[in-house]
Coordinates of C-alpha atoms in Angstrom, one line a residue:
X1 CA 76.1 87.8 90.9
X2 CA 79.2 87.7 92.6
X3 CA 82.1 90.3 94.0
X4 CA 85.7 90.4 94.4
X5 CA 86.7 92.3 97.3
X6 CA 89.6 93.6 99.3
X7 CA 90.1 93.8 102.8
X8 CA 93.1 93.0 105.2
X9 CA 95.5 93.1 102.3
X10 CA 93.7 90.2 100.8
X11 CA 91.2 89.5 98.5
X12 CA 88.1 87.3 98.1
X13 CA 86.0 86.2 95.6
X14 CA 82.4 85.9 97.4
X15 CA 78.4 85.8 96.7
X16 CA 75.1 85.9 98.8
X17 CA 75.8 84.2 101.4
X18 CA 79.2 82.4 101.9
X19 CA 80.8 82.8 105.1
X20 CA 84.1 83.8 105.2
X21 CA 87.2 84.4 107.5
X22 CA 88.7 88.0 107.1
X23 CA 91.1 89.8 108.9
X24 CA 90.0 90.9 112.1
X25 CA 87.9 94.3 111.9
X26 CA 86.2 96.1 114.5
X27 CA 82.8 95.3 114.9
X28 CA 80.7 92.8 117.3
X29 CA 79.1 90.0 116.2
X30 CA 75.3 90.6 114.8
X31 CA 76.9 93.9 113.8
X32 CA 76.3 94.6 110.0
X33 CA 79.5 96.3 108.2
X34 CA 80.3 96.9 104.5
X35 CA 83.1 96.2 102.5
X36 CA 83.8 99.2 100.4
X37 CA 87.2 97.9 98.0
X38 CA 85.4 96.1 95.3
X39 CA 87.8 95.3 92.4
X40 CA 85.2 93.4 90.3
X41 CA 81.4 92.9 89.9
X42 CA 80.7 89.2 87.6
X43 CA 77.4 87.8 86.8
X44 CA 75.6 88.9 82.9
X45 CA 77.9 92.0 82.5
X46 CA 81.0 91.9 84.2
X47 CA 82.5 94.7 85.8
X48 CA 86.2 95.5 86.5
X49 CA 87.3 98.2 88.9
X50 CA 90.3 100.7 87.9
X51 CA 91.3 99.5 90.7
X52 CA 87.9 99.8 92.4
X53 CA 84.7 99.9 91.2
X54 CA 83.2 103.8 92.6
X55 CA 79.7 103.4 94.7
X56 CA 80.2 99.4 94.9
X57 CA 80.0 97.7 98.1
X58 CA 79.6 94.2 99.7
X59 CA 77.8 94.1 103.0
X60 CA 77.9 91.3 105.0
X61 CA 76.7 90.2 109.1
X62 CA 79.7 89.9 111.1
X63 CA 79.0 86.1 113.0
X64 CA 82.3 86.3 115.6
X65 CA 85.7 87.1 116.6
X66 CA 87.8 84.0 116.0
X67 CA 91.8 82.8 115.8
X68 CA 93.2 80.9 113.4
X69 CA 95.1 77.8 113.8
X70 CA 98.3 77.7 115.7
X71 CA 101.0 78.5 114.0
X72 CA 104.8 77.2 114.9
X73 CA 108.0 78.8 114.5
X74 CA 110.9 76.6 115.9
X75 CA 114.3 78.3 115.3
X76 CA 117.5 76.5 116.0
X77 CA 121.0 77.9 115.9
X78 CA 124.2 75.2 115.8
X79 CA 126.8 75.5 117.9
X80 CA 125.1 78.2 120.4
X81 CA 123.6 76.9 123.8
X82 CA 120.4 78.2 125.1
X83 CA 119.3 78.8 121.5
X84 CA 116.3 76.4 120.6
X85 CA 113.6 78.8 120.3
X86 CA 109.4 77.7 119.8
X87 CA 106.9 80.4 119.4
X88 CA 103.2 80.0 118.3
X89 CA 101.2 82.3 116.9
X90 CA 97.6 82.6 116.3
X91 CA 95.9 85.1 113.8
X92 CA 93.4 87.2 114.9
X93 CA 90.1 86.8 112.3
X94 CA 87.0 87.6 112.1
X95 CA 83.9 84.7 110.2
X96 CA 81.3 86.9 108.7
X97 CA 78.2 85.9 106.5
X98 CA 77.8 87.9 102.9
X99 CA 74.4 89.3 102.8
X100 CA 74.0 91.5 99.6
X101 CA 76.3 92.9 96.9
X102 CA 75.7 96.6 96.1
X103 CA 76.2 97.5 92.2
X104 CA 76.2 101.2 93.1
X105 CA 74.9 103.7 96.2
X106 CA 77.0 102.6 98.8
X107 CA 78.1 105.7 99.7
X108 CA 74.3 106.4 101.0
X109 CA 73.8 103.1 102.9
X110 CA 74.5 104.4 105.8
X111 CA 76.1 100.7 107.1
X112 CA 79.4 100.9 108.8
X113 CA 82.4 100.5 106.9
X114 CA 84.4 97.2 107.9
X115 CA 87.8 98.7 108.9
X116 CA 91.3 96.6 110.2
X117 CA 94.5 95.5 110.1
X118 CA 95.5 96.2 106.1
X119 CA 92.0 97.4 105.2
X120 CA 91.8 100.0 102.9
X121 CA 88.4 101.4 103.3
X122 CA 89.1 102.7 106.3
X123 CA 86.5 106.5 105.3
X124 CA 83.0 107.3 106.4
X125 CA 80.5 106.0 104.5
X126 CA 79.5 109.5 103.3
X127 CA 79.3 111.4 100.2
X128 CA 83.0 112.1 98.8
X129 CA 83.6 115.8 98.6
X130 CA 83.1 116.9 94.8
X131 CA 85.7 120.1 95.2
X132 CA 89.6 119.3 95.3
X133 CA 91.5 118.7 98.5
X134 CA 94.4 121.3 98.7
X135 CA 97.8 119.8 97.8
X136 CA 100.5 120.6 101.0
X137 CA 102.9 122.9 100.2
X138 CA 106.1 120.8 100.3
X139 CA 109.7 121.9 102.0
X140 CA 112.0 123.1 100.1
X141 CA 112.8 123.6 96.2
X142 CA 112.1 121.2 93.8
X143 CA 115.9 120.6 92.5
X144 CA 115.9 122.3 88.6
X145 CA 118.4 119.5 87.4
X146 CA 115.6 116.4 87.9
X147 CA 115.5 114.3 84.4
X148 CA 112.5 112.0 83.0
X149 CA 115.1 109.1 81.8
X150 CA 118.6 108.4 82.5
X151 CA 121.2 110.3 79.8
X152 CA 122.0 107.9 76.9
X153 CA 120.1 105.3 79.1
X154 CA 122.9 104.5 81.3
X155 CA 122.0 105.3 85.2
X156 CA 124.4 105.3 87.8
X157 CA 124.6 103.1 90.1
X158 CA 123.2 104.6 93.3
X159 CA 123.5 101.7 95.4
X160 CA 127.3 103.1 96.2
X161 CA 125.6 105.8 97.9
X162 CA 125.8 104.1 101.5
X163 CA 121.9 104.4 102.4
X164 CA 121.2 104.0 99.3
X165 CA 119.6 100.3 98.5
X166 CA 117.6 98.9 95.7
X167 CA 114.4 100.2 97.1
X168 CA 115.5 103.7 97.3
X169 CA 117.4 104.0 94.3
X170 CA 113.8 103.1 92.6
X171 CA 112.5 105.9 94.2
X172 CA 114.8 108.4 93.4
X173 CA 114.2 107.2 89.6
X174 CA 110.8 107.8 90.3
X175 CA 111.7 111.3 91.1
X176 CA 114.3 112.1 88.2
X177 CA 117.6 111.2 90.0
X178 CA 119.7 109.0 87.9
X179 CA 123.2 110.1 87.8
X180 CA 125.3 110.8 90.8
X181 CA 126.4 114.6 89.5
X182 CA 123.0 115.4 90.0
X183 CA 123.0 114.6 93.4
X184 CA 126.0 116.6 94.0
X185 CA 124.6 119.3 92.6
X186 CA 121.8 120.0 95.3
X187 CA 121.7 122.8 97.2
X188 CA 120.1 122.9 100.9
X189 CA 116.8 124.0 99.9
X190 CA 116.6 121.2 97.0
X191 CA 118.1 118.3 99.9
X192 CA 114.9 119.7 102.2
X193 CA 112.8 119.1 99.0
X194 CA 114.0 115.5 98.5
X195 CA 113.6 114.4 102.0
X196 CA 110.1 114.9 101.8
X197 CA 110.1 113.3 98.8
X198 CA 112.2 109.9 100.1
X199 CA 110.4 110.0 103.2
X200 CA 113.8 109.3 104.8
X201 CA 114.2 113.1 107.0
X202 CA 117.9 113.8 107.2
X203 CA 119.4 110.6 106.0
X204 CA 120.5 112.7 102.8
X205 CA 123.0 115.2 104.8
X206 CA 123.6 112.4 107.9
X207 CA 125.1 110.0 105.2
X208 CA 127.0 112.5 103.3
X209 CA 124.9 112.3 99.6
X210 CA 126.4 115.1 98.2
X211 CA 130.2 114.4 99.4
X212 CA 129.7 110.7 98.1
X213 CA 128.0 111.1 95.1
X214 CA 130.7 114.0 94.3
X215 CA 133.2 111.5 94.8
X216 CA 131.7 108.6 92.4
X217 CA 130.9 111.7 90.1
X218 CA 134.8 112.3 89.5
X219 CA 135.7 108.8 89.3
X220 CA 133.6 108.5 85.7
X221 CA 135.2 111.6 84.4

Protein backbone atom coordinates (compact mmCIF):
# COMPACT_ATOMS: atom_id res chain seq x y z
CA UNK A 1 0.00 0.00 0.00
CA UNK A 2 1.22 3.21 -0.61
CA UNK A 3 0.16 7.17 -0.13
CA UNK A 4 0.52 10.29 -1.89
CA UNK A 5 0.82 13.13 0.41
CA UNK A 6 1.24 16.83 0.74
CA UNK A 7 3.24 18.84 2.89
CA UNK A 8 5.55 22.01 2.32
CA UNK A 9 3.72 22.79 -0.99
CA UNK A 10 4.94 19.54 -2.29
CA UNK A 11 3.99 16.20 -2.75
CA UNK A 12 5.36 12.72 -2.38
CA UNK A 13 4.54 9.50 -3.28
CA UNK A 14 5.72 7.17 -0.19
CA UNK A 15 5.25 3.53 1.53
CA UNK A 16 6.30 1.76 4.87
CA UNK A 17 9.27 2.78 5.33
CA UNK A 18 11.19 5.13 2.85
CA UNK A 19 12.94 7.97 4.24
CA UNK A 20 12.28 11.15 2.91
CA UNK A 21 13.46 14.89 2.94
CA UNK A 22 10.45 17.31 3.58
CA UNK A 23 10.22 20.72 4.24
CA UNK A 24 11.33 21.59 7.60
CA UNK A 25 8.48 21.05 10.33
CA UNK A 26 8.53 21.49 13.94
CA UNK A 27 9.35 18.56 15.68
CA UNK A 28 12.67 16.92 17.21
CA UNK A 29 14.06 14.08 16.06
CA UNK A 30 12.57 10.54 17.61
CA UNK A 31 9.48 12.68 17.68
CA UNK A 32 6.50 10.84 15.84
CA UNK A 33 4.17 13.38 13.67
CA UNK A 34 1.47 12.63 11.05
CA UNK A 35 0.83 13.88 7.79
CA UNK A 36 -2.75 14.72 7.49
CA UNK A 37 -3.06 16.02 3.38
CA UNK A 38 -3.42 12.68 1.69
CA UNK A 39 -4.48 13.10 -1.96
CA UNK A 40 -4.40 9.38 -2.76
CA UNK A 41 -4.43 5.86 -1.08
CA UNK A 42 -3.02 2.94 -4.09
CA UNK A 43 -2.54 -0.71 -3.41
CA UNK A 44 -5.85 -3.39 -4.40
CA UNK A 45 -8.43 -0.52 -4.47
CA UNK A 46 -7.27 2.72 -5.16
CA UNK A 47 -8.33 5.77 -3.57
CA UNK A 48 -8.39 9.35 -4.81
CA UNK A 49 -8.91 12.30 -2.59
CA UNK A 50 -11.38 15.28 -3.69
CA UNK A 51 -8.64 16.84 -2.98
CA UNK A 52 -7.96 14.89 0.17
CA UNK A 53 -8.94 11.78 1.28
CA UNK A 54 -11.23 12.64 5.03
CA UNK A 55 -9.69 10.51 8.15
CA UNK A 56 -6.43 9.43 6.03
CA UNK A 57 -3.17 10.06 7.40
CA UNK A 58 0.55 9.05 6.91
CA UNK A 59 2.63 8.96 10.12
CA UNK A 60 6.04 8.82 10.02
CA UNK A 61 9.37 9.15 12.82
CA UNK A 62 11.04 12.37 12.29
CA UNK A 63 15.14 11.18 12.12
CA UNK A 64 16.72 14.99 12.06
CA UNK A 65 16.87 18.55 11.08
CA UNK A 66 19.05 18.80 8.06
CA UNK A 67 20.01 21.50 4.97
CA UNK A 68 20.03 20.91 1.70
CA UNK A 69 22.83 21.48 -0.61
CA UNK A 70 24.20 24.96 -1.28
CA UNK A 71 22.63 26.71 -3.57
CA UNK A 72 24.36 29.69 -5.71
CA UNK A 73 23.00 32.76 -7.06
CA UNK A 74 25.70 34.89 -8.85
CA UNK A 75 24.20 38.07 -10.33
CA UNK A 76 26.11 40.33 -12.59
CA UNK A 77 25.11 43.65 -13.99
CA UNK A 78 27.28 45.26 -17.25
CA UNK A 79 28.47 48.45 -17.15
CA UNK A 80 27.84 49.08 -13.22
CA UNK A 81 30.91 48.80 -10.71
CA UNK A 82 30.55 47.26 -7.42
CA UNK A 83 27.84 45.01 -8.92
CA UNK A 84 29.05 41.29 -8.94
CA UNK A 85 26.86 39.85 -6.41
CA UNK A 86 27.20 35.78 -4.85
CA UNK A 87 24.78 34.53 -2.37
CA UNK A 88 24.25 30.86 -1.22
CA UNK A 89 21.46 29.62 0.16
CA UNK A 90 20.74 26.42 1.95
CA UNK A 91 17.10 24.99 2.49
CA UNK A 92 16.05 24.19 5.64
CA UNK A 93 14.63 20.13 5.61
CA UNK A 94 13.74 17.83 7.64
CA UNK A 95 14.71 13.49 6.78
CA UNK A 96 11.90 11.45 8.33
CA UNK A 97 11.26 7.62 8.12
CA UNK A 98 7.42 6.46 6.99
CA UNK A 99 6.11 4.30 9.59
CA UNK A 100 2.37 3.41 8.75
CA UNK A 101 -0.31 4.68 6.33
CA UNK A 102 -3.72 5.27 7.99
CA UNK A 103 -6.85 4.31 5.62
CA UNK A 104 -9.15 6.12 8.00
CA UNK A 105 -9.23 7.31 12.08
CA UNK A 106 -6.64 9.75 11.95
CA UNK A 107 -8.50 12.16 13.51
CA UNK A 108 -8.45 9.87 16.86
CA UNK A 109 -4.69 8.99 16.76
CA UNK A 110 -3.82 11.34 18.93
CA UNK A 111 -0.12 11.79 17.02
CA UNK A 112 1.02 15.27 16.39
CA UNK A 113 0.25 16.85 13.22
CA UNK A 114 3.47 17.62 11.12
CA UNK A 115 3.11 21.33 10.55
CA UNK A 116 5.72 24.04 8.45
CA UNK A 117 6.70 26.23 5.96
CA UNK A 118 3.65 25.55 3.16
CA UNK A 119 2.04 22.78 5.07
CA UNK A 120 -1.44 22.69 4.98
CA UNK A 121 -2.43 20.51 7.89
CA UNK A 122 -1.55 22.90 10.07
CA UNK A 123 -5.27 21.75 12.81
CA UNK A 124 -5.34 19.69 15.92
CA UNK A 125 -5.62 16.34 15.39
CA UNK A 126 -9.13 16.36 16.93
CA UNK A 127 -12.63 15.56 15.97
CA UNK A 128 -13.84 18.25 13.30
CA UNK A 129 -16.88 20.11 14.58
CA UNK A 130 -20.07 18.53 12.96
CA UNK A 131 -22.24 22.00 13.30
CA UNK A 132 -21.33 24.92 10.77
CA UNK A 133 -18.88 27.66 11.41
CA UNK A 134 -20.69 31.08 11.23
CA UNK A 135 -19.89 32.94 8.00
CA UNK A 136 -18.40 36.79 8.93
CA UNK A 137 -20.57 39.28 8.16
CA UNK A 138 -18.78 41.24 5.38
CA UNK A 139 -18.41 45.26 5.01
CA UNK A 140 -20.42 46.83 2.98
CA UNK A 141 -23.19 46.04 0.24
CA UNK A 142 -22.87 43.52 -2.17
CA UNK A 143 -23.03 45.88 -5.45
CA UNK A 144 -26.76 44.84 -7.14
CA UNK A 145 -25.25 45.31 -10.73
CA UNK A 146 -22.60 42.00 -10.36
CA UNK A 147 -23.14 39.64 -13.62
CA UNK A 148 -22.41 35.74 -13.98
CA UNK A 149 -20.77 36.30 -17.70
CA UNK A 150 -19.63 39.17 -19.52
CA UNK A 151 -22.65 40.90 -21.91
CA UNK A 152 -22.57 39.40 -25.45
CA UNK A 153 -19.24 37.73 -24.22
CA UNK A 154 -17.11 40.68 -24.80
CA UNK A 155 -15.36 41.93 -21.26
CA UNK A 156 -13.64 45.04 -20.91
CA UNK A 157 -10.49 45.32 -20.62
CA UNK A 158 -9.76 46.12 -16.97
CA UNK A 159 -6.15 46.07 -17.17
CA UNK A 160 -6.57 50.07 -18.12
CA UNK A 161 -7.72 50.47 -14.67
CA UNK A 162 -4.13 51.56 -13.26
CA UNK A 163 -3.92 48.83 -10.36
CA UNK A 164 -5.62 46.78 -12.12
CA UNK A 165 -3.32 43.70 -13.59
CA UNK A 166 -3.98 40.30 -14.98
CA UNK A 167 -4.32 38.83 -11.63
CA UNK A 168 -6.82 41.14 -10.40
CA UNK A 169 -8.85 41.53 -13.26
CA UNK A 170 -9.38 37.52 -12.75
CA UNK A 171 -10.58 38.17 -9.63
CA UNK A 172 -12.98 40.69 -10.28
CA UNK A 173 -14.48 38.09 -12.98
CA UNK A 174 -14.63 35.83 -10.31
CA UNK A 175 -16.79 38.26 -8.57
CA UNK A 176 -19.11 39.43 -11.51
CA UNK A 177 -17.15 42.60 -12.65
CA UNK A 178 -16.64 42.58 -16.31
CA UNK A 179 -17.47 45.79 -17.85
CA UNK A 180 -16.00 49.08 -16.74
CA UNK A 181 -19.79 50.86 -16.36
CA UNK A 182 -20.27 48.58 -13.68
CA UNK A 183 -17.51 49.78 -11.85
CA UNK A 184 -18.56 53.28 -12.16
CA UNK A 185 -21.56 52.53 -10.96
CA UNK A 186 -20.57 51.69 -7.26
CA UNK A 187 -21.58 53.48 -4.54
CA UNK A 188 -19.47 53.78 -1.18
CA UNK A 189 -21.08 50.99 0.56
CA UNK A 190 -20.69 48.56 -2.59
CA UNK A 191 -16.61 49.89 -2.96
CA UNK A 192 -16.40 48.83 1.08
CA UNK A 193 -17.93 45.43 -0.14
CA UNK A 194 -15.45 44.92 -2.95
CA UNK A 195 -12.37 45.67 -0.92
CA UNK A 196 -13.03 42.87 1.17
CA UNK A 197 -13.68 41.03 -1.58
CA UNK A 198 -10.12 41.95 -3.55
CA UNK A 199 -8.33 41.89 -0.47
CA UNK A 200 -6.64 45.03 -1.71
CA UNK A 201 -8.26 47.72 1.34
CA UNK A 202 -8.48 51.15 -0.31
CA UNK A 203 -6.69 50.67 -3.44
CA UNK A 204 -10.26 50.99 -5.25
CA UNK A 205 -10.91 54.85 -4.03
CA UNK A 206 -6.78 55.55 -3.70
CA UNK A 207 -6.53 54.72 -7.53
CA UNK A 208 -9.58 56.45 -8.61
CA UNK A 209 -11.76 53.13 -9.94
CA UNK A 210 -14.74 54.80 -10.39
CA UNK A 211 -13.27 58.18 -12.14
CA UNK A 212 -11.24 55.81 -14.44
CA UNK A 213 -13.54 53.31 -15.31
CA UNK A 214 -16.17 56.30 -15.94
CA UNK A 215 -13.77 57.62 -18.24
CA UNK A 216 -13.06 54.25 -20.38
CA UNK A 217 -16.96 53.70 -19.97
CA UNK A 218 -17.67 56.96 -22.28
CA UNK A 219 -14.94 56.22 -24.58
CA UNK A 220 -17.10 52.89 -25.96
CA UNK A 221 -20.28 54.84 -26.22
Amino acid sequence: MFAVLKTGGKQYRVQAGDVLRVERIAAQAGEKVQFNDILMLGGDAPVIGAPMIDGAAVQAEVIDQIKADKVIHFVKRRRKHSSQRTKGHRQKLTLVRVTDILASGADATGVKVAVGTGSVSGFAVTAAPTQTAPVANLTGVKPANLLTEARDGQPDDLKKISGVGPKLEALLHKNGVFHFDQIAAWTEEEIAYMNDQLSFKGRIERDGWLEQAAGFAAEKE
